[in-house]
Amino acid sequence: MRIQIITLFPEMFEGVLNSSMLWKAQKEGLVEYRLINLRDFGIGPRKQVDDTPYGGGDGMVLMPEPLFAAVDDAKEKDPDAQVLLMTPRGDLFNQELAREFAATQAGLIIICGRYEGYDERITTVVDKQLSIGNYVLTGGELPAMVVTDAVTRLVPGVLGGETSAEKESFSEAGVLEHPHYTRPEIYRGLKVPDVLLSGNHAEIDKWRADNNA
Ligand code: SAM
């Protein structure tokens, strides 16, 4: 699966894409990430990407030409990819959507907004507008990282134990996974529940089921 991200700040992704599961997913050839610098599609010698809003008001708006050109470039690599726009106005991103995206063979093209936002006309080439929560962030980069992480770990083969994604939180609608404990058995007077030390797997499964939220 290929995930292409259109952003003015590609350097923000370095640590996230090159660590842990996302790094492993690339190394094993399961997922390919491509960072597209919106500035490369800027207009004129100053590579302009933003302009003042029609109708007046504060801030700057990402111009349509660089955005459309960047999406065209991404589509050339992956014509069937779904285009996602990160925006507080979008549908709330959740595990079900992450599962859907990971299951499709088509790639993803994720557009990160900045400043006051983007020229609305870009929405004509967008398949889904997504929000990661009811708050406003400075740009679409953190939301794009959230979507990329949540989708990547569900791409078949990325997680070590194939079953771990099936058991974790949200794999059944509304269910949150039980608590976990590790060594030592007692820490600062706090003891691990006896049942988890019992070796009785039927009882352990029951305790875990009872302690899912
Ligand atoms: N003027 C916009 C508003 O009031 O809704 C906020 C723009 S925000 C400062 C800049 C960009 O960050 C947005 O265009 C969007 O791409 C991204 N963004 C901010 N909060 C987000 C959220 N909760 N979910 C997804 N994207 C978000």
Short mmCIF file of C-alpha atoms and ligand atoms in Angstrom, two decimals:
data_model
loop_
_atom_site.label_atom_id
_atom_site.label_comp_id
_atom_site.label_asym_id
_atom_site.label_seq_id
_atom_site.Cartn_x
_atom_site.Cartn_y
_atom_site.Cartn_z
CA MET A 1 0.00 0.00 0.00
CA ARG A 2 1.22 3.47 -0.83
CA ILE A 3 0.41 6.48 1.37
CA GLN A 4 1.25 9.85 -0.17
CA ILE A 5 1.09 12.95 1.99
CA ILE A 6 0.82 16.48 0.62
CA THR A 7 2.33 18.92 3.11
CA LEU A 8 4.25 22.16 3.46
CA PHE A 9 6.26 20.60 6.31
CA PRO A 10 7.57 17.19 5.18
CA GLU A 11 10.32 17.30 7.83
CA MET A 12 7.65 16.90 10.53
CA PHE A 13 7.09 13.29 9.41
CA GLU A 14 10.68 12.04 9.63
CA GLY A 15 10.58 10.75 13.21
CA VAL A 16 7.13 9.22 12.96
CA LEU A 17 7.59 7.42 9.64
CA ASN A 18 11.06 6.16 10.52
CA SER A 19 10.28 4.66 13.93
CA SER A 20 8.76 1.46 15.23
CA MET A 21 5.91 -0.17 13.25
CA LEU A 22 5.85 2.42 10.47
CA TRP A 23 9.56 1.94 9.83
CA LYS A 24 9.15 -1.85 9.94
CA ALA A 25 6.20 -1.69 7.52
CA GLN A 26 8.40 0.12 4.98
CA LYS A 27 11.41 -2.12 5.55
CA GLU A 28 9.27 -5.17 4.86
CA GLY A 29 7.81 -3.60 1.73
CA LEU A 30 4.24 -3.65 3.08
CA VAL A 31 3.73 0.12 2.97
CA GLU A 32 5.45 2.87 1.01
CA TYR A 33 5.27 6.49 2.15
CA ARG A 34 5.80 9.41 -0.19
CA LEU A 35 6.02 12.94 1.13
CA ILE A 36 5.00 15.55 -1.42
CA ASN A 37 6.17 19.06 -0.64
CA LEU A 38 3.38 21.45 -1.62
CA ARG A 39 6.02 24.15 -2.06
CA ASP A 40 7.35 22.27 -5.13
CA PHE A 41 4.06 23.16 -6.83
CA GLY A 42 4.11 26.80 -5.72
CA ILE A 43 3.60 29.60 -8.21
CA GLY A 44 6.30 31.94 -9.55
CA PRO A 45 9.88 32.48 -8.43
CA ARG A 46 8.81 32.61 -4.77
CA LYS A 47 6.89 29.35 -5.07
CA GLN A 48 3.80 30.97 -3.58
CA VAL A 49 1.28 28.53 -2.10
CA ASP A 50 -1.07 30.80 -0.14
CA ASP A 51 -3.00 34.00 -0.58
CA THR A 52 -5.42 36.24 1.29
CA PRO A 53 -9.06 35.12 1.55
CA TYR A 54 -11.67 36.57 -0.77
CA GLY A 55 -14.14 38.56 1.31
CA GLY A 56 -11.40 39.70 3.69
CA GLY A 57 -10.53 38.43 7.12
CA ASP A 58 -7.52 37.10 8.98
CA GLY A 59 -4.88 34.72 7.79
CA MET A 60 -3.92 33.05 4.56
CA VAL A 61 -5.54 30.32 2.52
CA LEU A 62 -3.79 27.57 0.52
CA MET A 63 -4.28 28.39 -3.17
CA PRO A 64 -6.03 25.95 -5.49
CA GLU A 65 -3.32 25.67 -8.21
CA PRO A 66 -0.56 24.11 -6.04
CA LEU A 67 -3.07 21.84 -4.29
CA PHE A 68 -4.60 20.53 -7.53
CA ALA A 69 -1.13 20.09 -9.09
CA ALA A 70 0.11 18.13 -6.06
CA VAL A 71 -2.96 15.85 -6.13
CA ASP A 72 -2.46 15.31 -9.90
CA ASP A 73 1.15 14.35 -9.23
CA ALA A 74 0.12 11.86 -6.55
CA LYS A 75 -2.64 10.44 -8.77
CA GLU A 76 -0.11 9.86 -11.55
CA LYS A 77 1.69 7.43 -9.26
CA ASP A 78 -1.49 5.87 -7.95
CA PRO A 79 -4.59 6.60 -10.08
CA ASP A 80 -6.96 4.59 -7.85
CA ALA A 81 -5.84 6.12 -4.55
CA GLN A 82 -8.46 7.69 -2.29
CA VAL A 83 -7.90 11.37 -1.55
CA LEU A 84 -8.36 12.37 2.10
CA LEU A 85 -8.50 15.96 3.30
CA MET A 86 -7.66 16.68 6.94
CA THR A 87 -10.10 19.23 8.31
CA PRO A 88 -11.97 19.94 11.55
CA ARG A 89 -15.11 19.97 9.37
CA GLY A 90 -14.62 16.33 8.35
CA ASP A 91 -16.15 13.09 9.61
CA LEU A 92 -14.55 11.89 12.82
CA PHE A 93 -11.76 9.41 12.00
CA ASN A 94 -12.18 6.08 13.80
CA GLN A 95 -10.97 2.48 13.88
CA GLU A 96 -13.61 1.35 11.41
CA LEU A 97 -12.35 3.81 8.81
CA ALA A 98 -8.75 2.80 9.57
CA ARG A 99 -9.70 -0.83 8.96
CA GLU A 100 -11.51 0.09 5.71
CA PHE A 101 -8.51 2.03 4.36
CA ALA A 102 -6.05 -0.71 5.34
CA ALA A 103 -8.15 -3.37 3.64
CA THR A 104 -8.39 -1.65 0.26
CA GLN A 105 -5.69 -2.30 -2.27
CA ALA A 106 -5.89 1.34 -3.32
CA GLY A 107 -3.47 3.77 -1.74
CA LEU A 108 -4.18 6.97 0.12
CA ILE A 109 -3.37 10.58 -0.74
CA ILE A 110 -3.62 12.76 2.36
CA ILE A 111 -3.84 16.55 2.06
CA CYS A 112 -2.62 18.60 5.04
CA GLY A 113 -4.20 22.03 5.34
CA ARG A 114 -2.37 25.01 6.92
CA TYR A 115 -2.99 28.60 8.00
CA GLU A 116 -6.73 29.44 7.77
CA GLY A 117 -7.21 26.37 5.60
CA TYR A 118 -7.43 25.61 1.87
CA ASP A 119 -9.37 26.92 -1.11
CA GLU A 120 -12.66 25.03 -0.92
CA ARG A 121 -12.50 24.04 -4.61
CA ILE A 122 -9.96 21.33 -3.76
CA THR A 123 -12.82 19.39 -2.15
CA THR A 124 -14.05 18.52 -5.67
CA VAL A 125 -11.18 16.00 -5.97
CA VAL A 126 -11.42 14.75 -2.38
CA ASP A 127 -13.07 11.41 -1.53
CA LYS A 128 -13.30 11.94 2.22
CA GLN A 129 -12.88 14.85 4.61
CA LEU A 130 -11.62 13.69 7.99
CA SER A 131 -11.27 15.24 11.43
CA ILE A 132 -9.30 13.67 14.28
CA GLY A 133 -11.29 15.43 16.98
CA ASN A 134 -13.19 18.51 18.02
CA TYR A 135 -10.26 20.87 18.44
CA VAL A 136 -8.22 22.99 16.05
CA LEU A 137 -4.59 22.13 15.31
CA THR A 138 -2.08 24.34 13.54
CA GLY A 139 -1.94 22.14 10.48
CA GLY A 140 -3.07 18.86 8.96
CA GLU A 141 0.30 17.17 9.59
CA LEU A 142 -0.50 15.69 13.03
CA PRO A 143 -3.91 14.43 11.82
CA ALA A 144 -2.19 12.91 8.75
CA MET A 145 0.29 11.14 11.06
CA VAL A 146 -2.58 9.82 13.18
CA VAL A 147 -4.37 8.42 10.12
CA THR A 148 -1.13 7.00 8.68
CA ASP A 149 -0.24 5.25 11.95
CA ALA A 150 -3.72 3.85 12.57
CA VAL A 151 -4.00 2.54 8.98
CA THR A 152 -0.46 1.19 8.67
CA ARG A 153 -0.65 -1.06 11.74
CA LEU A 154 -3.79 -2.67 10.27
CA VAL A 155 -2.20 -3.47 6.90
CA PRO A 156 -1.94 -7.28 6.85
CA GLY A 157 1.47 -8.45 8.05
CA VAL A 158 2.51 -5.25 9.82
CA LEU A 159 1.69 -6.29 13.39
CA GLY A 160 3.77 -9.20 14.70
CA GLY A 161 0.96 -11.41 16.04
CA GLU A 162 -1.77 -11.35 13.40
CA THR A 163 -4.32 -11.69 16.19
CA SER A 164 -3.29 -8.64 18.17
CA ALA A 165 -5.24 -6.18 16.01
CA GLU A 166 -8.33 -8.37 16.31
CA LYS A 167 -8.30 -8.29 20.10
CA GLU A 168 -7.41 -4.68 20.82
CA SER A 169 -9.67 -1.73 21.60
CA PHE A 170 -12.39 -0.84 19.08
CA SER A 171 -12.02 -4.14 17.18
CA GLU A 172 -15.56 -4.85 18.37
CA ALA A 173 -17.84 -1.81 18.25
CA GLY A 174 -17.44 0.22 21.42
CA VAL A 175 -15.28 -2.30 23.29
CA LEU A 176 -12.07 -1.13 25.00
CA GLU A 177 -9.39 -3.67 25.81
CA HIS A 178 -8.77 -4.95 29.37
CA PRO A 179 -5.82 -3.62 31.47
CA HIS A 180 -2.34 -5.18 31.18
CA TYR A 181 0.32 -6.00 33.80
CA THR A 182 3.96 -7.09 33.59
CA ARG A 183 6.81 -7.89 36.06
CA PRO A 184 7.33 -7.31 38.97
CA GLU A 185 4.39 -9.05 40.71
CA ILE A 186 4.30 -6.39 43.43
CA TYR A 187 5.37 -2.81 42.85
CA ARG A 188 5.02 -0.10 45.55
CA GLY A 189 2.62 -2.44 47.35
CA LEU A 190 0.45 -2.77 44.22
CA LYS A 191 -0.17 -6.41 43.35
CA VAL A 192 -0.96 -7.96 39.97
CA PRO A 193 -4.42 -9.65 40.07
CA ASP A 194 -3.96 -13.26 41.29
CA VAL A 195 -5.85 -14.73 38.36
CA LEU A 196 -3.20 -13.49 35.89
CA LEU A 197 -0.55 -15.46 37.82
CA SER A 198 -2.69 -18.59 38.11
CA GLY A 199 -1.79 -20.19 34.78
CA ASN A 200 -5.50 -21.05 34.36
CA HIS A 201 -6.15 -19.78 30.84
CA ALA A 202 -9.91 -20.22 30.98
CA GLU A 203 -10.01 -18.06 34.13
CA ILE A 204 -7.59 -15.54 32.59
CA ASP A 205 -9.76 -15.25 29.45
CA LYS A 206 -12.83 -14.75 31.66
CA TRP A 207 -11.07 -12.05 33.73
CA ARG A 208 -9.98 -10.29 30.54
CA ALA A 209 -13.47 -10.45 29.04
CA ASP A 210 -14.96 -9.15 32.31
CA ASN A 211 -12.45 -6.30 32.38
CA ASN A 212 -12.95 -5.08 28.82
CA ALA A 213 -14.74 -1.77 29.03
N1 SAM B 1 -9.72 28.02 10.05
C1 SAM B 1 -9.95 26.62 10.31
C2 SAM B 1 -11.17 26.44 11.16
O1 SAM B 1 -11.52 27.33 11.93
O2 SAM B 1 -11.78 25.33 11.08
C3 SAM B 1 -8.77 25.99 11.01
C4 SAM B 1 -7.59 25.85 10.17
S1 SAM B 1 -6.30 24.96 10.97
C5 SAM B 1 -5.44 26.22 11.79
C6 SAM B 1 -5.25 24.55 9.65
C7 SAM B 1 -5.41 23.15 9.11
O3 SAM B 1 -5.12 22.21 10.13
C8 SAM B 1 -6.77 22.74 8.62
O4 SAM B 1 -7.02 23.21 7.31
C9 SAM B 1 -6.70 21.24 8.67
O5 SAM B 1 -6.02 20.73 7.54
C10 SAM B 1 -5.83 21.00 9.89
N2 SAM B 1 -6.59 20.66 11.10
C11 SAM B 1 -6.70 21.40 12.22
N3 SAM B 1 -7.44 20.79 13.15
C12 SAM B 1 -7.79 19.59 12.64
C13 SAM B 1 -8.56 18.49 13.11
N4 SAM B 1 -9.12 18.50 14.31
N5 SAM B 1 -8.70 17.41 12.30
C14 SAM B 1 -8.15 17.39 11.07
N6 SAM B 1 -7.43 18.42 10.56
C15 SAM B 1 -7.25 19.50 11.31
#
